[in-house]
XYZ file of C-alpha atoms in Angstrom:
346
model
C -15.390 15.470 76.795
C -13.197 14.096 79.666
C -11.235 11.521 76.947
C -9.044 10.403 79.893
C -11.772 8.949 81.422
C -13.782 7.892 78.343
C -10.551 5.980 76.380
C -10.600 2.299 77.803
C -6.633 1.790 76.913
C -5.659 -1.451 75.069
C -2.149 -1.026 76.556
C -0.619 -0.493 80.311
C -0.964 3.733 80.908
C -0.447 6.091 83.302
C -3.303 8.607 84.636
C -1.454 12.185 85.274
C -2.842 14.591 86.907
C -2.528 18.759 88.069
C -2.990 18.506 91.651
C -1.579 21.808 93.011
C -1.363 24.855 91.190
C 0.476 27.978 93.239
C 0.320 31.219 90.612
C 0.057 30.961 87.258
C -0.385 28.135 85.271
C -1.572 26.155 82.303
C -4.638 24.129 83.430
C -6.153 24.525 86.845
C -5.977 21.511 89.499
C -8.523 18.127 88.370
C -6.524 18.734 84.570
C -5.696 15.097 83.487
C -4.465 13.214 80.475
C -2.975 9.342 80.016
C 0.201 8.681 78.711
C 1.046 5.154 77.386
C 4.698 4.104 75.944
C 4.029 5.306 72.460
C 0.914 8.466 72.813
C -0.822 10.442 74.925
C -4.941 11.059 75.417
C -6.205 14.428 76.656
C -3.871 17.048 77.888
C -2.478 19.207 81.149
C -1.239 21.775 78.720
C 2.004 23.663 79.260
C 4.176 22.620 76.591
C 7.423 21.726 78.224
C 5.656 20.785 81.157
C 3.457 18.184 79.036
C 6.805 16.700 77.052
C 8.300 16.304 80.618
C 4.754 14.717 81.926
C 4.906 12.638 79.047
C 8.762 11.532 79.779
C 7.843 10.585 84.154
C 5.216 8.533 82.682
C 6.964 6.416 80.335
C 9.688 6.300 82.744
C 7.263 4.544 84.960
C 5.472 2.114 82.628
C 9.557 0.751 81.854
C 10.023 0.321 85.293
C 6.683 -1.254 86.189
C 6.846 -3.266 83.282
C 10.691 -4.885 84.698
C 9.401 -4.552 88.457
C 5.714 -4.970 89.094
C 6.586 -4.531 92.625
C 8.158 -0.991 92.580
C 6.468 2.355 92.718
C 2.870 2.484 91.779
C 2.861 6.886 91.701
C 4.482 9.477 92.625
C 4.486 13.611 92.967
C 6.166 16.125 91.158
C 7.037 19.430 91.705
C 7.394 21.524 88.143
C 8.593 25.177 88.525
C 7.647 26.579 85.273
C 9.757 29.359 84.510
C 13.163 28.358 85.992
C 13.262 24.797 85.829
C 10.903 24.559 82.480
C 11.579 27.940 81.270
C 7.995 28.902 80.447
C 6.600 32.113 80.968
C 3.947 31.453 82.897
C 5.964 31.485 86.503
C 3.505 29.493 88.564
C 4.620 26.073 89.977
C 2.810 23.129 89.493
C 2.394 19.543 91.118
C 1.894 16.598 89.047
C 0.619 13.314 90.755
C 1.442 10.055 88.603
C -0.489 6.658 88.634
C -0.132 3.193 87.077
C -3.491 2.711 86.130
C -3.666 -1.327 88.177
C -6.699 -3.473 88.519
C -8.053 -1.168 91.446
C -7.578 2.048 90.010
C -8.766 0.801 86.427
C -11.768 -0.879 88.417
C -12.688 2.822 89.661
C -12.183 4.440 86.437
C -15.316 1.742 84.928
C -17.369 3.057 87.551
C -16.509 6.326 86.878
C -17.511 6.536 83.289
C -20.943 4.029 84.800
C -21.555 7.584 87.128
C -20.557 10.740 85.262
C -23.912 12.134 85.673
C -23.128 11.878 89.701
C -20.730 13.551 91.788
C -17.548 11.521 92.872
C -14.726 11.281 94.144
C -11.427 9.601 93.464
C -8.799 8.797 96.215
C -5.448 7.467 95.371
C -2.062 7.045 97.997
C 0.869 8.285 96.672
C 3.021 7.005 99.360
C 3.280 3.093 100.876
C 1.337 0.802 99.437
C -1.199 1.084 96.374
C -4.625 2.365 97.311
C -7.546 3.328 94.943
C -10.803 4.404 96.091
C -13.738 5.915 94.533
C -16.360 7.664 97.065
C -19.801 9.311 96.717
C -20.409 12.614 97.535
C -21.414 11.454 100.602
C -18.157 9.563 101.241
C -19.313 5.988 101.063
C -16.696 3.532 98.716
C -18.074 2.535 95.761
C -14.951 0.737 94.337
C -11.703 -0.127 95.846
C -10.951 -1.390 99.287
C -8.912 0.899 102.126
C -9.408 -0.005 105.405
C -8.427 3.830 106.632
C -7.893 6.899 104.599
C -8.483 10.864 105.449
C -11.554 12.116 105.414
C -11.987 14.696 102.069
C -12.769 18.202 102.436
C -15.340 18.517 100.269
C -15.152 22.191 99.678
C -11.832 21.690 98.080
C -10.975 21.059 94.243
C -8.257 18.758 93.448
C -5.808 18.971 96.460
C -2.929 16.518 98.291
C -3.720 15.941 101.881
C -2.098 13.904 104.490
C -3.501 11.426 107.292
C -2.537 10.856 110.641
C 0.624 9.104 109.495
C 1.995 11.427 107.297
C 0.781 9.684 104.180
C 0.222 11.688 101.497
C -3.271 10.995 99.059
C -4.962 12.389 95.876
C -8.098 13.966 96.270
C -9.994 14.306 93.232
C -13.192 15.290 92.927
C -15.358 14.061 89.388
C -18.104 16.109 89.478
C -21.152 15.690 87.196
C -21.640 18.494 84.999
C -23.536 21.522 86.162
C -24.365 22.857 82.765
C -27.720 21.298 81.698
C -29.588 22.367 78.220
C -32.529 21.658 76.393
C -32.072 22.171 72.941
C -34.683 22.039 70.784
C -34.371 22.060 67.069
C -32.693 19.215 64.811
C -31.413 21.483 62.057
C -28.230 22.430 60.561
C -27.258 25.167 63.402
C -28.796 22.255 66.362
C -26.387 19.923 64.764
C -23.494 22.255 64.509
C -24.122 22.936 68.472
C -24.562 19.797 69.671
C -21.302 18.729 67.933
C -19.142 21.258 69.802
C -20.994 20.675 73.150
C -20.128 17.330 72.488
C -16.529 18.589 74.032
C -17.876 20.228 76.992
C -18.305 19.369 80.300
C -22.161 19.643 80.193
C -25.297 17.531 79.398
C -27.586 18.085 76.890
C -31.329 16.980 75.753
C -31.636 17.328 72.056
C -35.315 17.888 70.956
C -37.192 17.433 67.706
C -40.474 15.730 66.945
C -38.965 14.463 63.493
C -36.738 11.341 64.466
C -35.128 11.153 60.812
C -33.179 14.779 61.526
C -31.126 13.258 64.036
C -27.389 11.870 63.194
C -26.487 8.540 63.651
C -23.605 9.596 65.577
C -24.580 11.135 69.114
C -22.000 12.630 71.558
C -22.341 10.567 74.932
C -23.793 13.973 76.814
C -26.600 14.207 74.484
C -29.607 12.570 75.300
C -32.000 12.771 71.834
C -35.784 12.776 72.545
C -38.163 12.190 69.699
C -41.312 13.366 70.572
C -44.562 15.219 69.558
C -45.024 17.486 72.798
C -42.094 18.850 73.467
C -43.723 21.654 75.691
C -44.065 18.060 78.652
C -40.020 18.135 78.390
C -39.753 22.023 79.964
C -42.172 20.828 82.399
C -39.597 17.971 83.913
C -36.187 19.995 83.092
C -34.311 20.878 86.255
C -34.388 23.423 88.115
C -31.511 25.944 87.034
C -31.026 24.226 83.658
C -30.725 26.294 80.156
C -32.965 26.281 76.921
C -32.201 26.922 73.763
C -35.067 27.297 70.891
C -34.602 27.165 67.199
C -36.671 24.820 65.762
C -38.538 24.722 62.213
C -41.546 26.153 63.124
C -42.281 29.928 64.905
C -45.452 28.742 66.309
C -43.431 25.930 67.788
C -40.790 28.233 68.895
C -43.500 30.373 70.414
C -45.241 27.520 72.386
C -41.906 26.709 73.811
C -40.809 30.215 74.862
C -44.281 31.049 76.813
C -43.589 27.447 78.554
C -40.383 28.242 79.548
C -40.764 31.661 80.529
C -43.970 30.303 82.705
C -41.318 28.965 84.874
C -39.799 30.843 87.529
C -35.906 28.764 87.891
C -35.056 29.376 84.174
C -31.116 29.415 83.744
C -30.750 31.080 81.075
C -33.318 30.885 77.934
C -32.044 31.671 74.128
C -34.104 32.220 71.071
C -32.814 32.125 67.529
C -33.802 34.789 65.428
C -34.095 38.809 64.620
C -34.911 41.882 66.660
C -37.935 41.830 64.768
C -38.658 38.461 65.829
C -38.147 39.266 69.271
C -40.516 42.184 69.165
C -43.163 39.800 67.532
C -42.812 37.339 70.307
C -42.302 40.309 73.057
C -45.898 41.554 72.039
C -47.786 38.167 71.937
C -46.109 36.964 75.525
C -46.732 40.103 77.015
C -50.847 39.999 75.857
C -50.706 36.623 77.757
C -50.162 37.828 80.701
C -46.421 36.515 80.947
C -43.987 38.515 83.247
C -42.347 41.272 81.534
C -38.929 40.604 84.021
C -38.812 37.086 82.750
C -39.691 38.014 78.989
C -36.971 40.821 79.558
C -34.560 38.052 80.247
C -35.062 36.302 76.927
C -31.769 36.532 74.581
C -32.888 37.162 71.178
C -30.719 37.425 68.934
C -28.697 34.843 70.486
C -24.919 34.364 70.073
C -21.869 37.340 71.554
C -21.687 40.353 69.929
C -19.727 40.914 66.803
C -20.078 38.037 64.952
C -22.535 38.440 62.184
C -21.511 35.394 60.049
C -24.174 33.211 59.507
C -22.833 29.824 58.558
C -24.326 26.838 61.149
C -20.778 26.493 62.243
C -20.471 30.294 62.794
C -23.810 30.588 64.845
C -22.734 27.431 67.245
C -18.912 29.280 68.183
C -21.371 32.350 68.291
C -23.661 30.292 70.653
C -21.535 27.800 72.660
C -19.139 31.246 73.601
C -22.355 32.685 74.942
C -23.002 29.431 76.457
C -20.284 28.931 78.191
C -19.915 32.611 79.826
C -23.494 32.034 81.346
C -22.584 28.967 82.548
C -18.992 29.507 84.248
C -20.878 32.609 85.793
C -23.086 29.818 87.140
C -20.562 27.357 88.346
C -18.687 30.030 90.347
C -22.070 31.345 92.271
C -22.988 27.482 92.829
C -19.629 26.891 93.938
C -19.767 30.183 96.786
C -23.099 28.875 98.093
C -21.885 25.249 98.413
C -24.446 24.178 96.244
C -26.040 20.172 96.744
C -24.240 17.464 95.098
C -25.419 16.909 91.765
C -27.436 13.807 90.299
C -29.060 14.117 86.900
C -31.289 11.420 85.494
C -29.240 8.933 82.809
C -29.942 8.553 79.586
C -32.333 6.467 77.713
């Protein structure tokens, strides 16, 4: 997740990134990647339009690296079907940056603060300026002694200030998919490996501290612990749970204590229809809502895919996952929800 921001480069690199998208196009606007003189990490897609990226940035590191002095980044305007000859006919603006000592100083507090909303603000014209601001607007790291004030309810955009000068606005935004996974087996492990590439943040529960890998993604938090049910008591409001552990009593302790709560996200069980009925009956005699118990996904996973290999089930799951929450992201994003600020890990 976000390997632009997570690689610390060993050599001199350039941040890229889609600032304006107008029609169709590859990767929407906040789509970055670095490029250094012999690879490349993450990607803008397109193609052409990435090989052509890939050739402004080197262009830049040669002529930084024979005039410190000379231009620090720059915009450019791609039209993608009759300059690159792609099909997808939208036209796209790519800002450039030599990643200096400011902007590399706000990328280290970026990766500090990916559980908080931020954002980054770079000049394009005149002299170098790298900023990174809260979501309340307050500098964090960099220096500017004047520069525009963001509109917040914009993505990635170019604006101008009252000179004409022309500045990235980039907003890093902490994830606004949260889940609670609980169950360290082979299908837990499969999911948490491919959520490990997703712009989300997970809690990964078991009380037996020998099932967990050695090898944790940095959005998974592990928790070790013999009452899981206190965990569903202190998730977030809005956040997603997903049960499967080794043990149907367990699994049915944790269902009745998430479906207790009224700001469930979304809530996923593994197992049959018969399971489901089982569970259905035995919530229902305690007196649990039958809206919220309606809401329950059991089976869990999208439709169609039957295969049950652990790797099968988590592209089953993690589809299913992500539907729920890019449904969520766009109803956050038309109610202008609160910045974000999730606890870090332990």
């Amino acid at each position: 997740m976000n390997e632009w921001l997570t690689t610390v480069m060993a050599e001199p690199a350039v941040l890229v990134t889609v600032a304006i998208v107008e029609g169709p196009g590859p990767r929407e606007p906040g789509a970055r990647m670095l490029v250094t003189a012999t690879g490349q990490v993450d990607t803008i897609g397109g193609g052409h339009l990435e090989m052509c990226a890939v050739d402004v940035g080197r262009s830049m590191l040669k002529s930084a690296a024979k005039s410190p002095d000379g231009v620090h980044a720059r915009l450019e305007r791609y039209a993608l079907g009759p300059t690159l000859g792609q099909c997808c006919g939208g036209v796209v603006h790519l800002a450039f940056e030599l990643i200096d000592a400011p902007l590399a100083e706000v990328m280290a507090s970026l990766r500090k603060r990916w559980r908080e909303d931020s954002w980054r603000l770079s000049a394009i014209d005149g002299a170098p300026v790298s900023l990174l601001l809260d979501a309340d607007g307050t500098i964090l790291a960099g220096a500017g002694e004047a520069f525009p004030i963001i509109n917040h309810q914009r993505g990635t955009h170019i604006l101008r200030d009252t000179a004409g000068r022309r500045w990235l606005a980039d907003p890093c935004l902490a994830p606004r998919a949260h889940l609670l996974l609980f169950g360290a087996g082979h299908v837990g492990a499969a999911i948490v490996r491919m959520l490990g590439e997703l712009p989300c943040t997970v809690i990964w529960i078991d009380e037996r501290e020998d099932m967990f890998p050695s090898a944790i993604p940095p959005n998974v938090t592990v928790e070790a612990t013999d009452a899981p049910e206190a965990l569903v008591a202190s998730a977030p409001a809005g956040a997603s749970y997903l049960v499967m552990t080794h043990s149907h009593a367990l699994d049915q302790r944790l269902s009745e204590a998430i479906l207790a709560r009224a700001d469930v996200g979304w809530f996923g069980l593994i197992g049959s229809k018969t399971k489901r009925v089982q569970f259905e009956r035995r919530m229902a005699a305690r007196g649990l809502p039958e809206d919220r118990i309606a809401a329950m996904v059991c089976p869990i996973g999208i439709a169609g895919i039957t295969n049950k290999l652990p790797a099968a089930i988590a592209a089953s799951v993690c589809a299913q996952l992500l539907t729920v929450w890019e449904a969520q992201q766009i109803a956050a994003l038309e109610t202008k929800a609160a910045p974000v600020r999730l606890a870090a890990s332990r």
